[in-house]
Coordinates of C-alpha atoms and ligand atoms in Angstrom, one line a residue:
X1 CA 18.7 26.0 15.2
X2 CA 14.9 26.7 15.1
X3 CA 15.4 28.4 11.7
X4 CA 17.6 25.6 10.1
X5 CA 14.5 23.6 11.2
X6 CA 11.9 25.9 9.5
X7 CA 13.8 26.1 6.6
X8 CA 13.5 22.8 5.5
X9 CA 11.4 22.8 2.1
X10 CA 8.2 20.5 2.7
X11 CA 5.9 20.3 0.0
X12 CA 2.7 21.8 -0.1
X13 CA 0.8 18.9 -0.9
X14 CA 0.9 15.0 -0.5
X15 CA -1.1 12.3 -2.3
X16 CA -2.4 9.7 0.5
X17 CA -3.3 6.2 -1.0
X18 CA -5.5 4.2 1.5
X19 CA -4.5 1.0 1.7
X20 CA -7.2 -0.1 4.4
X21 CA -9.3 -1.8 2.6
X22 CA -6.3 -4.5 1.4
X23 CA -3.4 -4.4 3.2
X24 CA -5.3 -3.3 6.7
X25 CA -8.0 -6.6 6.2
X26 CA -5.5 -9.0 4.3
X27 CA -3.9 -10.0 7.7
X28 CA -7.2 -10.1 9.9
X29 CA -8.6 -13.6 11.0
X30 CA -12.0 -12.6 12.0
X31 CA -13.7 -12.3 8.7
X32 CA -15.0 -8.8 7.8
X33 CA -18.1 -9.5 6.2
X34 CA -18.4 -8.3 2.7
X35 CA -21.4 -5.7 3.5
X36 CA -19.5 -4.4 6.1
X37 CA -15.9 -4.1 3.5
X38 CA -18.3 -2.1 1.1
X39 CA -19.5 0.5 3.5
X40 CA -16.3 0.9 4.7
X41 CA -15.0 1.8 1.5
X42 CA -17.9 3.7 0.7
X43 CA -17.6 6.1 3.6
X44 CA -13.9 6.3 2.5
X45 CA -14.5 7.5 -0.9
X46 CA -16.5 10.4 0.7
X47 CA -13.3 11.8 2.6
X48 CA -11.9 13.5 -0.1
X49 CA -8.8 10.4 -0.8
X50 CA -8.4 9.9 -4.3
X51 CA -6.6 6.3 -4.2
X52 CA -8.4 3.4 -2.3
X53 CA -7.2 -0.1 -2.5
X54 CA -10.1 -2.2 -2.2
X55 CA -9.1 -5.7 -2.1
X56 CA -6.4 -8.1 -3.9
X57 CA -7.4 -10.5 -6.8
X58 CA -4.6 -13.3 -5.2
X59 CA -5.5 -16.8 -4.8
X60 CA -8.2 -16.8 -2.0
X61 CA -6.7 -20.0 -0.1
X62 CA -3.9 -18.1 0.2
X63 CA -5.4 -14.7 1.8
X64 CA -9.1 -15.6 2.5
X65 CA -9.7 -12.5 4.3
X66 CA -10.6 -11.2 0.8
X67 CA -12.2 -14.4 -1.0
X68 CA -14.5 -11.8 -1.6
X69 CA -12.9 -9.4 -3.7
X70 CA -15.0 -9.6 -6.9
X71 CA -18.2 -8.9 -5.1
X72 CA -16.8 -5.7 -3.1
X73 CA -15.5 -4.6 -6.5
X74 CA -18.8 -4.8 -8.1
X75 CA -20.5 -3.4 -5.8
X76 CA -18.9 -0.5 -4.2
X77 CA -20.1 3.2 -5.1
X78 CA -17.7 5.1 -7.8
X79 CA -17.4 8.0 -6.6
X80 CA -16.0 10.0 -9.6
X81 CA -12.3 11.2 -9.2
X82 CA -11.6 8.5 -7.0
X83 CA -8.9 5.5 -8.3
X84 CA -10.1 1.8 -7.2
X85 CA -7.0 -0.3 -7.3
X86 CA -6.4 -4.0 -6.3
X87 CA -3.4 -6.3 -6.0
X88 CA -2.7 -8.6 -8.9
X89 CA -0.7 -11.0 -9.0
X90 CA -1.3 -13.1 -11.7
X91 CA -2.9 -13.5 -15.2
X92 CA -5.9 -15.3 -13.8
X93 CA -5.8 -12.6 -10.8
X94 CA -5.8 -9.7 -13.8
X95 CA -8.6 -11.8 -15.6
X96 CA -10.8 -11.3 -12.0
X97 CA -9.9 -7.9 -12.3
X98 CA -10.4 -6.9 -15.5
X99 CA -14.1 -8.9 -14.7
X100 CA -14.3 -6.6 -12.0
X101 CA -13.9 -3.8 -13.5
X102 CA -11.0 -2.3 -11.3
X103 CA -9.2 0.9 -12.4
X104 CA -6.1 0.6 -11.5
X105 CA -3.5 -3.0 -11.1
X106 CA -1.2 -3.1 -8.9
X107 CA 1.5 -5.7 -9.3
X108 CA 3.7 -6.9 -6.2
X109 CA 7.5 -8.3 -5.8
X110 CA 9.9 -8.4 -3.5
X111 CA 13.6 -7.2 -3.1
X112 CA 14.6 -10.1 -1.4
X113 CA 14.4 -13.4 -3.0
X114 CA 12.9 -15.6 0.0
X115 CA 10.2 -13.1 1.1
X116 CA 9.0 -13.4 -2.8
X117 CA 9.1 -17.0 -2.5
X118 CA 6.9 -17.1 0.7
X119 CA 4.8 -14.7 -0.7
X120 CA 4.2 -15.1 -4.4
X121 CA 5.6 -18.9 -4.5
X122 CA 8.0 -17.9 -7.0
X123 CA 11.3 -16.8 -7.1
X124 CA 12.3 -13.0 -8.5
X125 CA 13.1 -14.8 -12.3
X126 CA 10.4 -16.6 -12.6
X127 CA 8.2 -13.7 -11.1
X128 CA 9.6 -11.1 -13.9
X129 CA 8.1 -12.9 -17.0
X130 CA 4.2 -12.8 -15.2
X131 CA 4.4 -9.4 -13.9
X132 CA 5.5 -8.6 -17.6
X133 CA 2.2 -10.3 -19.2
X134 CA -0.1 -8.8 -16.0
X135 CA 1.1 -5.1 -17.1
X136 CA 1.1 -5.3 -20.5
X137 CA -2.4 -7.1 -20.5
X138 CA -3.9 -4.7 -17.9
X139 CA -2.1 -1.8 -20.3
X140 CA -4.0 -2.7 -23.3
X141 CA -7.1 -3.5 -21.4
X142 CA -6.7 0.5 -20.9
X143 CA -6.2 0.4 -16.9
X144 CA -2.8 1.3 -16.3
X145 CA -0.5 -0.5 -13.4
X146 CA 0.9 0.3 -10.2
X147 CA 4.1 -1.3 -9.0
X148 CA 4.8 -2.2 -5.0
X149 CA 8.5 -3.5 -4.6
X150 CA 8.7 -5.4 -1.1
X151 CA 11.4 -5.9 1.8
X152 CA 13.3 -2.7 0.6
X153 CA 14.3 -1.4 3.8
X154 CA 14.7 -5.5 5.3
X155 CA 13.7 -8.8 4.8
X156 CA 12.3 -10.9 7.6
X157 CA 14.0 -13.9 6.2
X158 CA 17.3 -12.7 5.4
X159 CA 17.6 -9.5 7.1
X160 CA 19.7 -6.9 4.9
X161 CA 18.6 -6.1 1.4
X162 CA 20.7 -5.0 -1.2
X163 CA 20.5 -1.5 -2.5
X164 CA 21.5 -3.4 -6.1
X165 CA 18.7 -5.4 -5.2
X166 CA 15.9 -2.8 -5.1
X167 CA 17.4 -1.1 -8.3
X168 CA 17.2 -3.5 -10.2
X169 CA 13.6 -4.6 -9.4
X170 CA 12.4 -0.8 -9.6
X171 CA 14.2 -0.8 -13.2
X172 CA 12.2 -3.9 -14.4
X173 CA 9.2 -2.7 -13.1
X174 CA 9.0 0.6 -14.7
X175 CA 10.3 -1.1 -17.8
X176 CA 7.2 -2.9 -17.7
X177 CA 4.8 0.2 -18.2
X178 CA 4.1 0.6 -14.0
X179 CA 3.0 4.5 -13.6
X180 CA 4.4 5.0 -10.0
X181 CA 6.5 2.5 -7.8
X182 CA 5.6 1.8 -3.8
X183 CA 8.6 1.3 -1.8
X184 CA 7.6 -1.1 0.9
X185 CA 9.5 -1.4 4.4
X186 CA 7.2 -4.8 4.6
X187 CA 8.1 -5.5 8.1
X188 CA 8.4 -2.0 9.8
X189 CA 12.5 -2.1 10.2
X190 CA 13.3 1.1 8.4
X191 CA 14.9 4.4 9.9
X192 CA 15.0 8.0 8.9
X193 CA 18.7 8.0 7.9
X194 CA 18.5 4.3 6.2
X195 CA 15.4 5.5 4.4
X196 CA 17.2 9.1 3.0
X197 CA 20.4 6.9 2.1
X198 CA 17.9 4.6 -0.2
X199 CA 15.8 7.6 -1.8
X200 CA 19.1 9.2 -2.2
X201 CA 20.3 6.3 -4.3
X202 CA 16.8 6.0 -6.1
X203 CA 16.6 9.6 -7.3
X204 CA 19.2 9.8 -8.8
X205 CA 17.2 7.3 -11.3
X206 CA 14.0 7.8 -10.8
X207 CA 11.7 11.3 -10.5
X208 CA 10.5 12.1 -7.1
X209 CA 7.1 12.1 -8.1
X210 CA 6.9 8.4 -9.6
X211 CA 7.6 6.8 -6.1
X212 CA 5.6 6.5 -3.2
X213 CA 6.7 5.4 0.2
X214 CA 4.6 2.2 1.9
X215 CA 5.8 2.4 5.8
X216 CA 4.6 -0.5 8.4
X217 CA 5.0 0.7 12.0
X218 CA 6.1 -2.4 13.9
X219 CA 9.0 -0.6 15.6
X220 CA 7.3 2.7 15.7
X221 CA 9.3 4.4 12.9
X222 CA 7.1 5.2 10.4
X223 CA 6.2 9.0 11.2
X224 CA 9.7 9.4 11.3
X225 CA 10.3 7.8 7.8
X226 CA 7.6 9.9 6.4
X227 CA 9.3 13.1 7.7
X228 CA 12.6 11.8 6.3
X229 CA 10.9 11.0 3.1
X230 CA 8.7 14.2 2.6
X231 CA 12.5 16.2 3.2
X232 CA 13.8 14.4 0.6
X233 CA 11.0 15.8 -2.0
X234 CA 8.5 12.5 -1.8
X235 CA 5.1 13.4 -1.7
X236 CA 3.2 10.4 -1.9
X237 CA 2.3 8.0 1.0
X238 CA 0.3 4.5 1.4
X239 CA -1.3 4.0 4.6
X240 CA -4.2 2.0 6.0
X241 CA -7.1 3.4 8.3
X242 CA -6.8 2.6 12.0
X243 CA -3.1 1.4 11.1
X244 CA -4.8 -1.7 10.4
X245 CA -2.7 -4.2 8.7
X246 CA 0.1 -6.3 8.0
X247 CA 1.6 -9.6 5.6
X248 CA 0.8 -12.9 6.2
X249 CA 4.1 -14.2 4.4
X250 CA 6.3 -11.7 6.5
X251 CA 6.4 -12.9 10.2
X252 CA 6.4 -9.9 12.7
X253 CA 4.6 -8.0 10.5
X254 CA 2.3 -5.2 11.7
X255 CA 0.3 -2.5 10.8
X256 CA 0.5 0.2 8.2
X257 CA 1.2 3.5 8.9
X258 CA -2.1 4.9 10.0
X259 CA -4.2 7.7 7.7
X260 CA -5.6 9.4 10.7
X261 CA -2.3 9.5 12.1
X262 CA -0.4 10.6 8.8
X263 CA -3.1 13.1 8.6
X264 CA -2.9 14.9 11.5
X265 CA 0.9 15.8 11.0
X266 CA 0.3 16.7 7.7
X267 CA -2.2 18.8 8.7
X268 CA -0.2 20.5 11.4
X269 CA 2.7 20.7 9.2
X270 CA 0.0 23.0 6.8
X271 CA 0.4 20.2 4.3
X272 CA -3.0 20.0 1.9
X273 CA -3.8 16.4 1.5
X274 CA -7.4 17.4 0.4
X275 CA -9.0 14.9 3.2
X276 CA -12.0 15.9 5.6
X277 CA -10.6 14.7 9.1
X278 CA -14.5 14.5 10.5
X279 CA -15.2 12.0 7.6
X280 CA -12.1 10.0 7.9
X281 CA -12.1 9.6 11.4
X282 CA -16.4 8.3 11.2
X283 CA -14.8 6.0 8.4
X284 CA -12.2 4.4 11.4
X285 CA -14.7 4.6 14.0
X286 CA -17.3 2.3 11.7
X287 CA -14.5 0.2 11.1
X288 CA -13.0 -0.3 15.1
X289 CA -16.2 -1.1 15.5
X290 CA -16.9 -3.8 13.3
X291 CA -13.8 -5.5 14.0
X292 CA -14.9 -5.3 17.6
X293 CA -11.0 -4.1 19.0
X294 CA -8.7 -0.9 19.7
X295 CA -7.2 0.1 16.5
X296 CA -3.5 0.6 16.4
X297 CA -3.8 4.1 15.6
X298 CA -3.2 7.0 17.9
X299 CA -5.6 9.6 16.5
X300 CA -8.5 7.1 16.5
X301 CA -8.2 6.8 20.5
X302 CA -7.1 10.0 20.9
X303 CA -10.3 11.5 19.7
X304 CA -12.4 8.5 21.2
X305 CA -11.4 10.1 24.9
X306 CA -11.6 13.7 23.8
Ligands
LIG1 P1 0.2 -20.6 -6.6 O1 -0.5 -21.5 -5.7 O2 1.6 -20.8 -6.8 O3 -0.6 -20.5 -8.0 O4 0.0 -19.2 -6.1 P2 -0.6 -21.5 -9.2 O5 -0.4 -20.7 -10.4 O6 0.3 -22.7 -9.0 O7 -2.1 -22.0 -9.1 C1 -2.6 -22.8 -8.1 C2 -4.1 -22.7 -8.0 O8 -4.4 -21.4 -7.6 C3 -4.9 -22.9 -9.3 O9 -6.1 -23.4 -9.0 C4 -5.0 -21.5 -9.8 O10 -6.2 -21.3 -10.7 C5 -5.3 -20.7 -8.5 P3 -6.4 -25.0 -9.1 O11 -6.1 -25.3 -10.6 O12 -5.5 -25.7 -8.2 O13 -7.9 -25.1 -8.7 N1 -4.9 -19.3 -8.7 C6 -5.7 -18.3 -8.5 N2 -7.0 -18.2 -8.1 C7 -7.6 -17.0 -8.0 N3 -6.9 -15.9 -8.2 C8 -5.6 -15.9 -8.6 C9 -5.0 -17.2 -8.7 N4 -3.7 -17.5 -9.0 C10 -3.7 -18.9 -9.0 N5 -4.9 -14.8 -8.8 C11 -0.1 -16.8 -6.1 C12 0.6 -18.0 -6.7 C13 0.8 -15.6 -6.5 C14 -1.5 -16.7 -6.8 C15 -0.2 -16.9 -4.6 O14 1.1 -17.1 -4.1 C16 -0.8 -15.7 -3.9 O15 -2.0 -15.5 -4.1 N6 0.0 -14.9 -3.2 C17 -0.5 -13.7 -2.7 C18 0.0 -13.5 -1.3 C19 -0.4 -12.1 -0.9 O16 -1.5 -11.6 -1.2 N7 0.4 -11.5 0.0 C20 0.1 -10.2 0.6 C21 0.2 -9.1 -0.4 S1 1.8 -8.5 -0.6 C22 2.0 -7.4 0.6 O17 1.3 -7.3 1.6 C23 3.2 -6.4 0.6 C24 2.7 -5.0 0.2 O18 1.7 -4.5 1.1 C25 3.9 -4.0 0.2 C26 4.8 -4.1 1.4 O19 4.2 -4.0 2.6 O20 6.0 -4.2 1.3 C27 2.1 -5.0 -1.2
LIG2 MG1 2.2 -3.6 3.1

C-alpha cells in the first residue's frame, strides 16, 4: 500500500501565482489603503514568487476595493523576473492597463452563463467578441494574456456545469492568443475525483503545462484538489496569501487556497517552488495585520502560536 503511495510521480517543481493582491482584497469591505496594497506586494516580490496579481482594471463601482489599481501599478517596485498581472476585462479596462504599464492581462469568463452575467454583465456571446479585441490589443501592445475560465467545477446559480461547457470556452480562449488557462472552482465545490475526471477530459486537448488550477476553499477541498491535480501532471497553482479572498458576484464564495498553506505541503512533499517560507509568512503577518483579523489560513496561525 505504502509503496503504491510513494510511487505516485509528483513533479519536481510547481509554479505558484499569488493571487493576494486581487482576488484576496477584491472581496474585502474594509478598504486596504493603497500604501498599505503596495508594501504588501512589495514584500511579496521579495519571496522568491514569480507571478503576482496585483489588482484588476474592472469598473471600480463594481469592485471598489481596488478603485485604486492604477496608482498601486505605478508604483509598486519591479523586481526583475517577477510577472505583474491584472484582471481585464474590457477595452477601456486594457486601455488602464496598458497606462499602467502591467505585464501581463489576464482576461476572465465564466462556464456557466448566469455567473458571467452577474459578473461581467454580459452573457458568454456577447463576452467572446471583447475578450477577442482585449487579447489581441494587449498582444500587439507586446504584453501577452492570461486566461481564467470561471465556475468550472459548479456554478452558484445553476449548480452543475457542463464539461462541453468548459471545452468550449477553454477552446475560444486559447484561440484568442491566451498563453496559459486558470481553471477556477469559483465557489470552492470541487472534489479530488470531479477534479481528475475534468483534467482527464481537458488533457486530452490541451498540454499539461498551459493550465493552471485556481481552487477556493469554502468546503475545505482545496489541498485535496491540488494533490489530485499535481497526480494528474499539473504543476501550476493560483493562490492568495492568508487564503484571503473570494467573488463578489458568486454568493458563498470564500477564500483562495492559501500560499502559506500550499507551500508547506509542497515543501514537505520535496516539491521546489523556489519561495523563502520566512519571507512569505512576514509578507501574511504584515498583511493580518493591516486588515486587523485572523486569516483563513492554517500556516499563518500555526506559526503565530509556535
Ligand atoms: P458594465 O457596467 O456593463 O460596463 O460593466 P459598460 O461597458 O456598460 O460601461 C458602464 C460604465 O462603466 C461606463 O462609464 C464605462 O466607462 C465604465 P460611464 O460612461 O457610465 O461613466 N467602465 C469602466 N470603467 C473603468 N474600467 C473599466 C470599465 N468598463 C466599463 N474596465 C464590466 C462591465 C465587465 C466592466 C463590469 O461588469 C465589471 O467590472 N465586472 C468585474 C467584476 C469582477 O471584477 N469580478 C471579480 C473578478 S472574477 C473572479 O473573481 C473569478 C476568478 O478569481 C476565477 C475564479 O475564482 O473562478 C478570476
Ligand atoms: Mg477566484
Amino acid at each position: 500500500m505504502l509503496n503504491s503511495i510513494l510511487d505516485k510521480n509528483y513533479p519536481e517543481t510547481v509554479e505558484i501565482i499569488e493571487v493576494g493582491p486581487r482576488d484576496g482584497l477584491q472581496n474585502e469591505k474594509e478598504f486596504v489603503s493603497t500604501e498599505d496594497k503596495i508594501k504588501w506586494i512589495n514584500q511579496l516580490s521579495h519571496t522568491g514568487l514569480k507571478y503576482i496579481e496585483v489588482t484588476s482594471f474592472v469598473n471600480p463601482k463594481w469592485i471598489p476595493a481596488l478603485k485604486d489599481a492604477e496608482e498601486v501599478v505605478r508604483n509598486i517596485e519591479r523586481v526583475p523576473g517577477v510577472t505583474y498581472a491584472a484582471l481585464v476585462p474590457n477595452h477601456r479596462g486594457l486601455e488602464r492597463a496598458l497606462e499602467a504599464n502591467i505585464d501581463e492581462a489576464s482576461i476572465f469568463m465564466s462556464a456557466s452563463e448566469t455567473h458571467n452575467q452577474k459578473n461581467i454583465n454580459k452573457s458568454i456571446e456577447q463576452t467572446f467578441p471583447i475578450l477577442q479585441e482585449v487579447a489581441k490589443e494587449s498582444i500587439a501592445a507586446g504584453k501577452s494574456v492570461r486566461g481564467y475560465v470561471s465556475t468550472v467545477f459548479g456554478c452558484p446559480y445553476e449548480g452543475q456545469v457542463s464539461i462541453e461547457n468548459v471545452i468550449r470556452i477553454s477552446e475560444t480562449l486559447f484561440e484568442m492568443g491566451v498563453r496559459e488557462l486558470s481553471l477556477g472552482d469559483t465557489i470552492g465545490v470541487a472534489t479530488p475525483l470531479q477534479v481528475q475526471k475534468v483534467l482527464d477530459t481537458l488533457l486530452r486537448r490541451f498540454p499539461a503545462d498551459k493550465l493552471a488550477m485556481h481552487f477556493h476553499d469554502t468546503r475545505g477541498t482545496a489541498m485535496a484538489n491540488v494533490l489530485s491535480s499535481l497526480e494528474m501532471g499539473i504543476t501550476k497553482f493560483d493562490s492568495s496569501l492568508g487564503g484571503l479572498g473570494g467573488c463578489p458576484y458568486a454568493p458563498g464564495a470564500s477564500g483562495n487556497l492559501a500560499t502559506d498553506d500550499l507551500l508547506y505541503m509542497l515543501n514537505g512533499m520535496g516539491i521546489q517552488t523556489n519561495i523563502q517560507t520566512d519571507k512569505l509568512l512576514e509578507a501574511a503577518q504584515f498583511i493580518q495585520e493591516k486588515m486587523n483579523k485572523t486569516l483563513p489560513s492554517h500556516t499563518l496561525q500555526a506559526c503565530s502560536i509556535a
